[in-house]
PDB file of C-alpha atoms and ligand atoms in Angstrom:
ATOM      1  CA  MET A   9      -5.219  -5.336  12.330  1.00  0.00           C
ATOM      2  CA  SER A  10      -2.570  -2.734  11.479  1.00  0.00           C
ATOM      3  CA  LYS A  11       1.130  -3.570  11.069  1.00  0.00           C
ATOM      4  CA  LYS A  12       1.956  -1.707  14.290  1.00  0.00           C
ATOM      5  CA  ARG A  13      -0.646  -3.660  16.196  1.00  0.00           C
ATOM      6  CA  SER A  14       0.200  -7.084  14.773  1.00  0.00           C
ATOM      7  CA  SER A  15       3.995  -6.789  15.207  1.00  0.00           C
ATOM      8  CA  GLU A  16       3.714  -5.776  18.848  1.00  0.00           C
ATOM      9  CA  ALA A  17       0.950  -8.269  19.511  1.00  0.00           C
ATOM     10  CA  SER A  18       3.226 -11.101  18.421  1.00  0.00           C
ATOM     11  CA  GLU A  19       6.005  -9.844  20.737  1.00  0.00           C
ATOM     12  CA  THR A  20       3.510  -9.582  23.571  1.00  0.00           C
ATOM     13  CA  SER A  21       2.065 -13.032  22.962  1.00  0.00           C
ATOM     14  CA  LYS A  22       5.410 -14.671  23.733  1.00  0.00           C
ATOM     15  CA  ALA A  23       4.744 -13.952  27.420  1.00  0.00           C
ATOM     16  CA  LYS A  24       1.854 -15.556  29.281  1.00  0.00           C
ATOM     17  CA  GLN A  25      -1.009 -13.130  28.661  1.00  0.00           C
ATOM     18  CA  PRO A  26      -4.328 -13.856  30.351  1.00  0.00           C
ATOM     19  CA  ARG A  27      -6.027 -11.010  28.460  1.00  0.00           C
ATOM     20  CA  HIS A  28      -6.179  -9.751  24.887  1.00  0.00           C
ATOM     21  CA  TRP A  29      -2.964  -7.911  23.900  1.00  0.00           C
ATOM     22  CA  SER A  30      -4.817  -4.617  23.663  1.00  0.00           C
ATOM     23  CA  MET A  31      -5.373  -4.828  27.444  1.00  0.00           C
ATOM     24  CA  GLY A  32      -1.637  -5.151  28.137  1.00  0.00           C
ATOM     25  CA  LEU A  33      -1.296  -1.678  29.652  1.00  0.00           C
ATOM     26  CA  LEU A  34      -3.666  -2.673  32.452  1.00  0.00           C
ATOM     27  CA  GLU A  35      -1.126  -5.298  33.558  1.00  0.00           C
ATOM     28  CA  SER A  36       1.884  -3.069  32.935  1.00  0.00           C
ATOM     29  CA  MET A  37       0.536  -0.169  34.995  1.00  0.00           C
ATOM     30  CA  LYS A  38       0.655  -2.474  38.033  1.00  0.00           C
ATOM     31  CA  ASN A  39       4.138  -3.821  37.281  1.00  0.00           C
ATOM     32  CA  PRO A  40       6.717  -2.334  39.719  1.00  0.00           C
ATOM     33  CA  GLU A  41       9.478  -2.982  37.172  1.00  0.00           C
ATOM     34  CA  LEU A  42       7.787  -0.652  34.685  1.00  0.00           C
ATOM     35  CA  ILE A  43       6.407   2.030  37.037  1.00  0.00           C
ATOM     36  CA  VAL A  44       8.574   5.151  37.162  1.00  0.00           C
ATOM     37  CA  LYS A  45       6.222   7.493  39.057  1.00  0.00           C
ATOM     38  CA  GLU A  46       2.846   7.221  40.732  1.00  0.00           C
ATOM     39  CA  THR A  47       0.502   9.906  42.067  1.00  0.00           C
ATOM     40  CA  GLU A  48      -3.009   9.759  43.510  1.00  0.00           C
ATOM     41  CA  LYS A  49      -4.548  10.013  40.032  1.00  0.00           C
ATOM     42  CA  LEU A  50      -1.856   8.862  37.605  1.00  0.00           C
ATOM     43  CA  VAL A  51       0.817   6.292  36.969  1.00  0.00           C
ATOM     44  CA  ALA A  52       3.777   6.668  34.612  1.00  0.00           C
ATOM     45  CA  ILE A  53       5.376   3.533  33.189  1.00  0.00           C
ATOM     46  CA  LYS A  54       8.170   2.735  30.770  1.00  0.00           C
ATOM     47  CA  ASP A  55       6.806   1.860  27.328  1.00  0.00           C
ATOM     48  CA  LYS A  56       7.540  -1.851  26.827  1.00  0.00           C
ATOM     49  CA  TYR A  57       8.487  -1.313  23.164  1.00  0.00           C
ATOM     50  CA  PRO A  58      10.055   2.175  23.350  1.00  0.00           C
ATOM     51  CA  LYS A  59      10.296   4.131  20.097  1.00  0.00           C
ATOM     52  CA  ALA A  60      13.032   6.460  21.416  1.00  0.00           C
ATOM     53  CA  LYS A  61      15.708   6.511  24.129  1.00  0.00           C
ATOM     54  CA  ILE A  62      13.122   7.881  26.565  1.00  0.00           C
ATOM     55  CA  HIS A  63       9.550   6.742  26.138  1.00  0.00           C
ATOM     56  CA  TYR A  64       7.060   6.760  29.001  1.00  0.00           C
ATOM     57  CA  LEU A  65       3.310   6.279  29.092  1.00  0.00           C
ATOM     58  CA  ILE A  66       1.184   8.223  31.581  1.00  0.00           C
ATOM     59  CA  LEU A  67      -2.153   6.611  32.474  1.00  0.00           C
ATOM     60  CA  PRO A  68      -4.983   7.491  34.877  1.00  0.00           C
ATOM     61  CA  HIS A  69      -6.048   5.131  37.660  1.00  0.00           C
ATOM     62  CA  GLU A  70      -9.592   6.057  36.609  1.00  0.00           C
ATOM     63  CA  ASN A  71     -10.985   3.601  34.114  1.00  0.00           C
ATOM     64  CA  ILE A  72     -11.077   5.764  30.974  1.00  0.00           C
ATOM     65  CA  SER A  73     -10.694   3.558  27.922  1.00  0.00           C
ATOM     66  CA  GLY A  74      -9.272   6.158  25.536  1.00  0.00           C
ATOM     67  CA  ILE A  75      -9.324   9.680  24.126  1.00  0.00           C
ATOM     68  CA  SER A  76     -12.754   9.151  22.556  1.00  0.00           C
ATOM     69  CA  LYS A  77     -14.231   9.118  26.075  1.00  0.00           C
ATOM     70  CA  LEU A  78     -12.783  12.498  27.067  1.00  0.00           C
ATOM     71  CA  ASN A  79     -15.011  15.488  27.767  1.00  0.00           C
ATOM     72  CA  LYS A  80     -14.795  18.845  29.555  1.00  0.00           C
ATOM     73  CA  SER A  81     -14.866  17.128  32.969  1.00  0.00           C
ATOM     74  CA  HIS A  82     -11.442  15.595  32.197  1.00  0.00           C
ATOM     75  CA  ILE A  83      -9.617  18.881  31.618  1.00  0.00           C
ATOM     76  CA  GLU A  84      -8.330  19.035  35.210  1.00  0.00           C
ATOM     77  CA  LEU A  85      -7.053  15.433  34.903  1.00  0.00           C
ATOM     78  CA  LEU A  86      -5.262  16.334  31.675  1.00  0.00           C
ATOM     79  CA  GLU A  87      -3.633  19.279  33.451  1.00  0.00           C
ATOM     80  CA  GLU A  88      -2.293  16.671  35.909  1.00  0.00           C
ATOM     81  CA  PHE A  89      -0.906  14.675  32.966  1.00  0.00           C
ATOM     82  CA  LYS A  90       0.885  17.860  31.902  1.00  0.00           C
ATOM     83  CA  ARG A  91       2.303  18.465  35.383  1.00  0.00           C
ATOM     84  CA  LEU A  92       3.803  14.970  35.427  1.00  0.00           C
ATOM     85  CA  TYR A  93       5.202  15.516  31.928  1.00  0.00           C
ATOM     86  CA  MET A  94       6.819  18.763  33.132  1.00  0.00           C
ATOM     87  CA  GLU A  95       8.530  16.798  35.921  1.00  0.00           C
ATOM     88  CA  PHE A  96      10.020  14.488  33.286  1.00  0.00           C
ATOM     89  CA  THR A  97      11.238  17.455  31.222  1.00  0.00           C
ATOM     90  CA  VAL A  98      13.133  18.690  34.307  1.00  0.00           C
ATOM     91  CA  MET A  99      14.652  15.217  34.814  1.00  0.00           C
ATOM     92  CA  HIS A 100      15.656  14.915  31.139  1.00  0.00           C
ATOM     93  CA  LYS A 101      16.497  18.492  30.129  1.00  0.00           C
ATOM     94  CA  GLU A 102      18.416  17.641  26.947  1.00  0.00           C
ATOM     95  CA  ALA A 103      16.012  15.028  25.578  1.00  0.00           C
ATOM     96  CA  GLY A 104      13.494  17.313  23.866  1.00  0.00           C
ATOM     97  CA  LEU A 105      10.572  15.419  25.378  1.00  0.00           C
ATOM     98  CA  ARG A 106       7.162  15.731  23.712  1.00  0.00           C
ATOM     99  CA  ALA A 107       3.826  14.740  25.222  1.00  0.00           C
ATOM    100  CA  GLY A 108       0.783  13.651  23.285  1.00  0.00           C
ATOM    101  CA  PHE A 109      -1.790  11.056  22.332  1.00  0.00           C
ATOM    102  CA  HIS A 110      -2.227   8.912  19.244  1.00  0.00           C
ATOM    103  CA  ALA A 111      -5.317   9.959  17.283  1.00  0.00           C
ATOM    104  CA  VAL A 112      -6.331   6.285  17.053  1.00  0.00           C
ATOM    105  CA  PRO A 113      -4.789   4.383  19.961  1.00  0.00           C
ATOM    106  CA  SER A 114      -4.274   0.636  19.711  1.00  0.00           C
ATOM    107  CA  MET A 115      -4.165  -0.091  23.454  1.00  0.00           C
ATOM    108  CA  GLN A 116      -6.909   0.143  26.071  1.00  0.00           C
ATOM    109  CA  ARG A 117      -6.815   2.694  28.923  1.00  0.00           C
ATOM    110  CA  LEU A 118      -6.182   6.320  28.137  1.00  0.00           C
ATOM    111  CA  HIS A 119      -2.415   6.859  27.810  1.00  0.00           C
ATOM    112  CA  MET A 120      -0.241   9.835  27.000  1.00  0.00           C
ATOM    113  CA  HIS A 121       3.118   9.244  25.348  1.00  0.00           C
ATOM    114  CA  VAL A 122       6.145  11.137  26.681  1.00  0.00           C
ATOM    115  CA  ILE A 123       8.864  10.584  24.110  1.00  0.00           C
ATOM    116  CA  SER A 124      12.304  11.998  23.363  1.00  0.00           C
ATOM    117  CA  THR A 125      13.225  13.577  20.021  1.00  0.00           C
ATOM    118  CA  ASP A 126      16.076  11.160  19.151  1.00  0.00           C
ATOM    119  CA  MET A 127      13.697   8.351  18.076  1.00  0.00           C
ATOM    120  CA  ILE A 128      16.607   5.928  18.433  1.00  0.00           C
ATOM    121  CA  SER A 129      15.397   2.503  19.526  1.00  0.00           C
ATOM    122  CA  PRO A 130      15.492  -1.107  18.272  1.00  0.00           C
ATOM    123  CA  SER A 131      11.686  -1.238  18.703  1.00  0.00           C
ATOM    124  CA  LEU A 132      11.203   1.526  16.140  1.00  0.00           C
ATOM    125  CA  LYS A 133      10.815  -0.689  13.097  1.00  0.00           C
ATOM    126  CA  THR A 134       8.108   0.411  10.705  1.00  0.00           C
ATOM    127  CA  LYS A 135       6.914   3.439   8.790  1.00  0.00           C
ATOM    128  CA  ILE A 136       3.710   3.209  10.830  1.00  0.00           C
ATOM    129  CA  HIS A 137       5.720   3.478  14.059  1.00  0.00           C
ATOM    130  CA  TRP A 138       7.539   6.504  12.639  1.00  0.00           C
ATOM    131  CA  ASN A 139       4.501   8.306  11.267  1.00  0.00           C
ATOM    132  CA  SER A 140       2.496   7.697  14.443  1.00  0.00           C
ATOM    133  CA  PHE A 141       4.929   9.952  16.319  1.00  0.00           C
ATOM    134  CA  THR A 142       6.009  12.428  13.645  1.00  0.00           C
ATOM    135  CA  THR A 143       2.791  13.384  11.836  1.00  0.00           C
ATOM    136  CA  ASP A 144      -0.488  14.914  13.034  1.00  0.00           C
ATOM    137  CA  PHE A 145      -1.423  11.389  14.179  1.00  0.00           C
ATOM    138  CA  PHE A 146       0.439  12.442  17.348  1.00  0.00           C
ATOM    139  CA  ILE A 147      -1.781  15.026  19.071  1.00  0.00           C
ATOM    140  CA  PRO A 148       0.049  17.207  21.605  1.00  0.00           C
ATOM    141  CA  VAL A 149      -1.618  17.316  25.030  1.00  0.00           C
ATOM    142  CA  ASP A 150      -2.147  21.087  24.723  1.00  0.00           C
ATOM    143  CA  ASP A 151      -4.172  20.563  21.529  1.00  0.00           C
ATOM    144  CA  ILE A 152      -6.316  17.952  23.288  1.00  0.00           C
ATOM    145  CA  ILE A 153      -7.033  20.338  26.182  1.00  0.00           C
ATOM    146  CA  LYS A 154      -7.798  23.195  23.745  1.00  0.00           C
ATOM    147  CA  GLU A 155     -10.255  21.069  21.744  1.00  0.00           C
ATOM    148  CA  LEU A 156     -12.010  19.883  24.904  1.00  0.00           C
ATOM    149  CA  LYS A 157     -12.346  23.478  26.105  1.00  0.00           C
ATOM    150  CA  GLU A 158     -13.739  24.579  22.745  1.00  0.00           C
ATOM    151  CA  ASN A 159     -15.889  21.593  21.718  1.00  0.00           C
ATOM    152  CA  GLY A 160     -16.320  19.503  24.879  1.00  0.00           C
ATOM    153  CA  MET A 161     -15.163  16.406  22.987  1.00  0.00           C
ATOM    154  CA  LEU A 162     -12.560  15.253  20.465  1.00  0.00           C
ATOM    155  CA  LYS A 163     -13.593  14.839  16.861  1.00  0.00           C
ATOM    156  CA  PRO A 164     -12.382  11.408  15.653  1.00  0.00           C
ATOM    157  CA  ILE A 165     -10.160  11.463  12.561  1.00  0.00           C
ATOM    158  CA  SER A 166     -11.579   9.990   9.373  1.00  0.00           C
ATOM    159  CA  LYS A 167     -10.388   6.660   7.920  1.00  0.00           C
ATOM    160  CA  GLU A 168      -9.041   8.597   4.923  1.00  0.00           C
ATOM    161  CA  LEU A 169      -6.958  10.945   7.081  1.00  0.00           C
ATOM    162  CA  HIS A 170      -5.717   8.006   9.182  1.00  0.00           C
ATOM    163  CA  LYS A 171      -4.595   6.220   6.017  1.00  0.00           C
ATOM    164  CA  SER A 172      -2.928   9.274   4.541  1.00  0.00           C
ATOM    165  CA  LEU A 173      -1.050  10.095   7.796  1.00  0.00           C
ATOM    166  CA  MET A 174       0.265   6.525   8.003  1.00  0.00           C
ATOM    167  CA  GLY A 175       1.297   6.701   4.338  1.00  0.00           C
ATOM    168  CA  THR A 176       3.171  10.014   4.713  1.00  0.00           C
ATOM    169  CA  PRO A 177       6.603   9.732   3.026  1.00  0.00           C
ATOM    170  CA  LEU A 178       9.445   9.316   5.523  1.00  0.00           C
ATOM    171  CA  LYS A 179      11.054  12.564   6.634  1.00  0.00           C
ATOM    172  CA  CYS A 180      13.565  13.156   9.404  1.00  0.00           C
ATOM    173  CA  ASN A 181      12.027  14.814  12.470  1.00  0.00           C
ATOM    174  CA  GLN A 182      15.189  16.887  13.052  1.00  0.00           C
ATOM    175  CA  CYS A 183      16.170  18.093   9.557  1.00  0.00           C
ATOM    176  CA  SER A 184      14.894  18.093   5.981  1.00  0.00           C
ATOM    177  CA  PHE A 185      16.407  14.694   5.067  1.00  0.00           C
ATOM    178  CA  GLU A 186      14.035  12.357   3.202  1.00  0.00           C
ATOM    179  CA  PRO A 187      15.221   8.773   3.738  1.00  0.00           C
ATOM    180  CA  LYS A 188      14.598   6.015   1.188  1.00  0.00           C
ATOM    181  CA  ASN A 189      13.457   3.501   3.778  1.00  0.00           C
ATOM    182  CA  MET A 190      13.479   2.710   7.505  1.00  0.00           C
ATOM    183  CA  PRO A 191      17.068   1.334   7.676  1.00  0.00           C
ATOM    184  CA  ASN A 192      18.211   4.522   5.901  1.00  0.00           C
ATOM    185  CA  LEU A 193      16.242   6.655   8.385  1.00  0.00           C
ATOM    186  CA  LYS A 194      17.555   4.769  11.418  1.00  0.00           C
ATOM    187  CA  GLU A 195      21.132   5.148  10.196  1.00  0.00           C
ATOM    188  CA  HIS A 196      20.524   8.864   9.593  1.00  0.00           C
ATOM    189  CA  LEU A 197      19.038   9.422  13.077  1.00  0.00           C
ATOM    190  CA  LEU A 198      22.375   8.346  14.590  1.00  0.00           C
ATOM    191  CA  THR A 199      24.007  11.395  12.972  1.00  0.00           C
ATOM    192  CA  HIS A 200      21.848  13.714  15.140  1.00  0.00           C
ATOM    193  CA  LYS A 201      23.646  13.752  18.461  1.00  0.00           C
TER     194      LYS A 201
HETATM  195  P1  AMP B 308      -0.966   3.559  21.174  1.00  0.00           P
HETATM  196  O1  AMP B 308      -0.793   3.398  19.722  1.00  0.00           O
HETATM  197  O2  AMP B 308      -1.076   5.024  21.553  1.00  0.00           O
HETATM  198  O3  AMP B 308      -2.094   2.751  21.758  1.00  0.00           O
HETATM  199  O4  AMP B 308       0.394   3.082  21.831  1.00  0.00           O
HETATM  200  C1  AMP B 308       0.498   1.985  22.685  1.00  0.00           C
HETATM  201  C2  AMP B 308       1.895   1.981  23.259  1.00  0.00           C
HETATM  202  O5  AMP B 308       1.952   0.948  24.230  1.00  0.00           O
HETATM  203  C3  AMP B 308       3.002   1.686  22.245  1.00  0.00           C
HETATM  204  O6  AMP B 308       3.992   2.703  22.330  1.00  0.00           O
HETATM  205  C4  AMP B 308       3.553   0.312  22.672  1.00  0.00           C
HETATM  206  O7  AMP B 308       4.947   0.227  22.495  1.00  0.00           O
HETATM  207  C5  AMP B 308       3.176   0.253  24.129  1.00  0.00           C
HETATM  208  N1  AMP B 308       2.913  -1.089  24.650  1.00  0.00           N
HETATM  209  C6  AMP B 308       2.323  -2.127  24.007  1.00  0.00           C
HETATM  210  N2  AMP B 308       2.113  -3.145  24.856  1.00  0.00           N
HETATM  211  C7  AMP B 308       2.586  -2.740  26.077  1.00  0.00           C
HETATM  212  C8  AMP B 308       2.644  -3.326  27.345  1.00  0.00           C
HETATM  213  N3  AMP B 308       2.156  -4.557  27.558  1.00  0.00           N
HETATM  214  N4  AMP B 308       3.203  -2.632  28.364  1.00  0.00           N
HETATM  215  C9  AMP B 308       3.698  -1.385  28.155  1.00  0.00           C
HETATM  216  N5  AMP B 308       3.666  -0.769  26.971  1.00  0.00           N
HETATM  217  C10 AMP B 308       3.108  -1.423  25.936  1.00  0.00           C
HETATM  218 ZN1   ZN B 309      17.898  14.550  10.127  1.00  0.00          ZN
END
């Protein structure tokens, strides 16, 4: 179990959880307190452990477990994901929202992250958290659609690449600053207003 997974699993396990922590999104996507927008095909919720000031997850009602299950038939659905993301960019014009998927998701049910550039949040704690949003581990939705159009499926990343992306030295996502550690990075992020 990775650091990211274990730290959030222990937070999750404080609440009464009838299912394994990796199924938590299935509960959350039905929770009116977390839902911010719902359409016929999709639901957008607030991420329970946000890694930035704005952090939403967009999920399909259709039972698709994750990106590994995507094929050409899902391109139209992914265009819907994009349309919802565009609505959020209109609502939060200054936030520099990005939309994408983790190359190796930890939670069940396909989910697209919509996250602001600030990366200021108490839940952003580890290098793994940081690198999962600031390296190629974060795959923009347009790249996913392009790969599905070209190859009909997504090529999984290798264990070696996964390890090297997670081990990437810390670097600010808004300038060339190379922090010594996470507290140093978090302090630095506050200077970008
Ligand atoms: P991923 O690595 O793409 O699977 O990311 C899963 C995301 O789900 C992370 O950003 C977590 O903060 C978030 N998360 C974990 N558990 C829950 C939950 N029960 N409800 C809502 N969001 C969650
Ligand atoms: Zn910076």
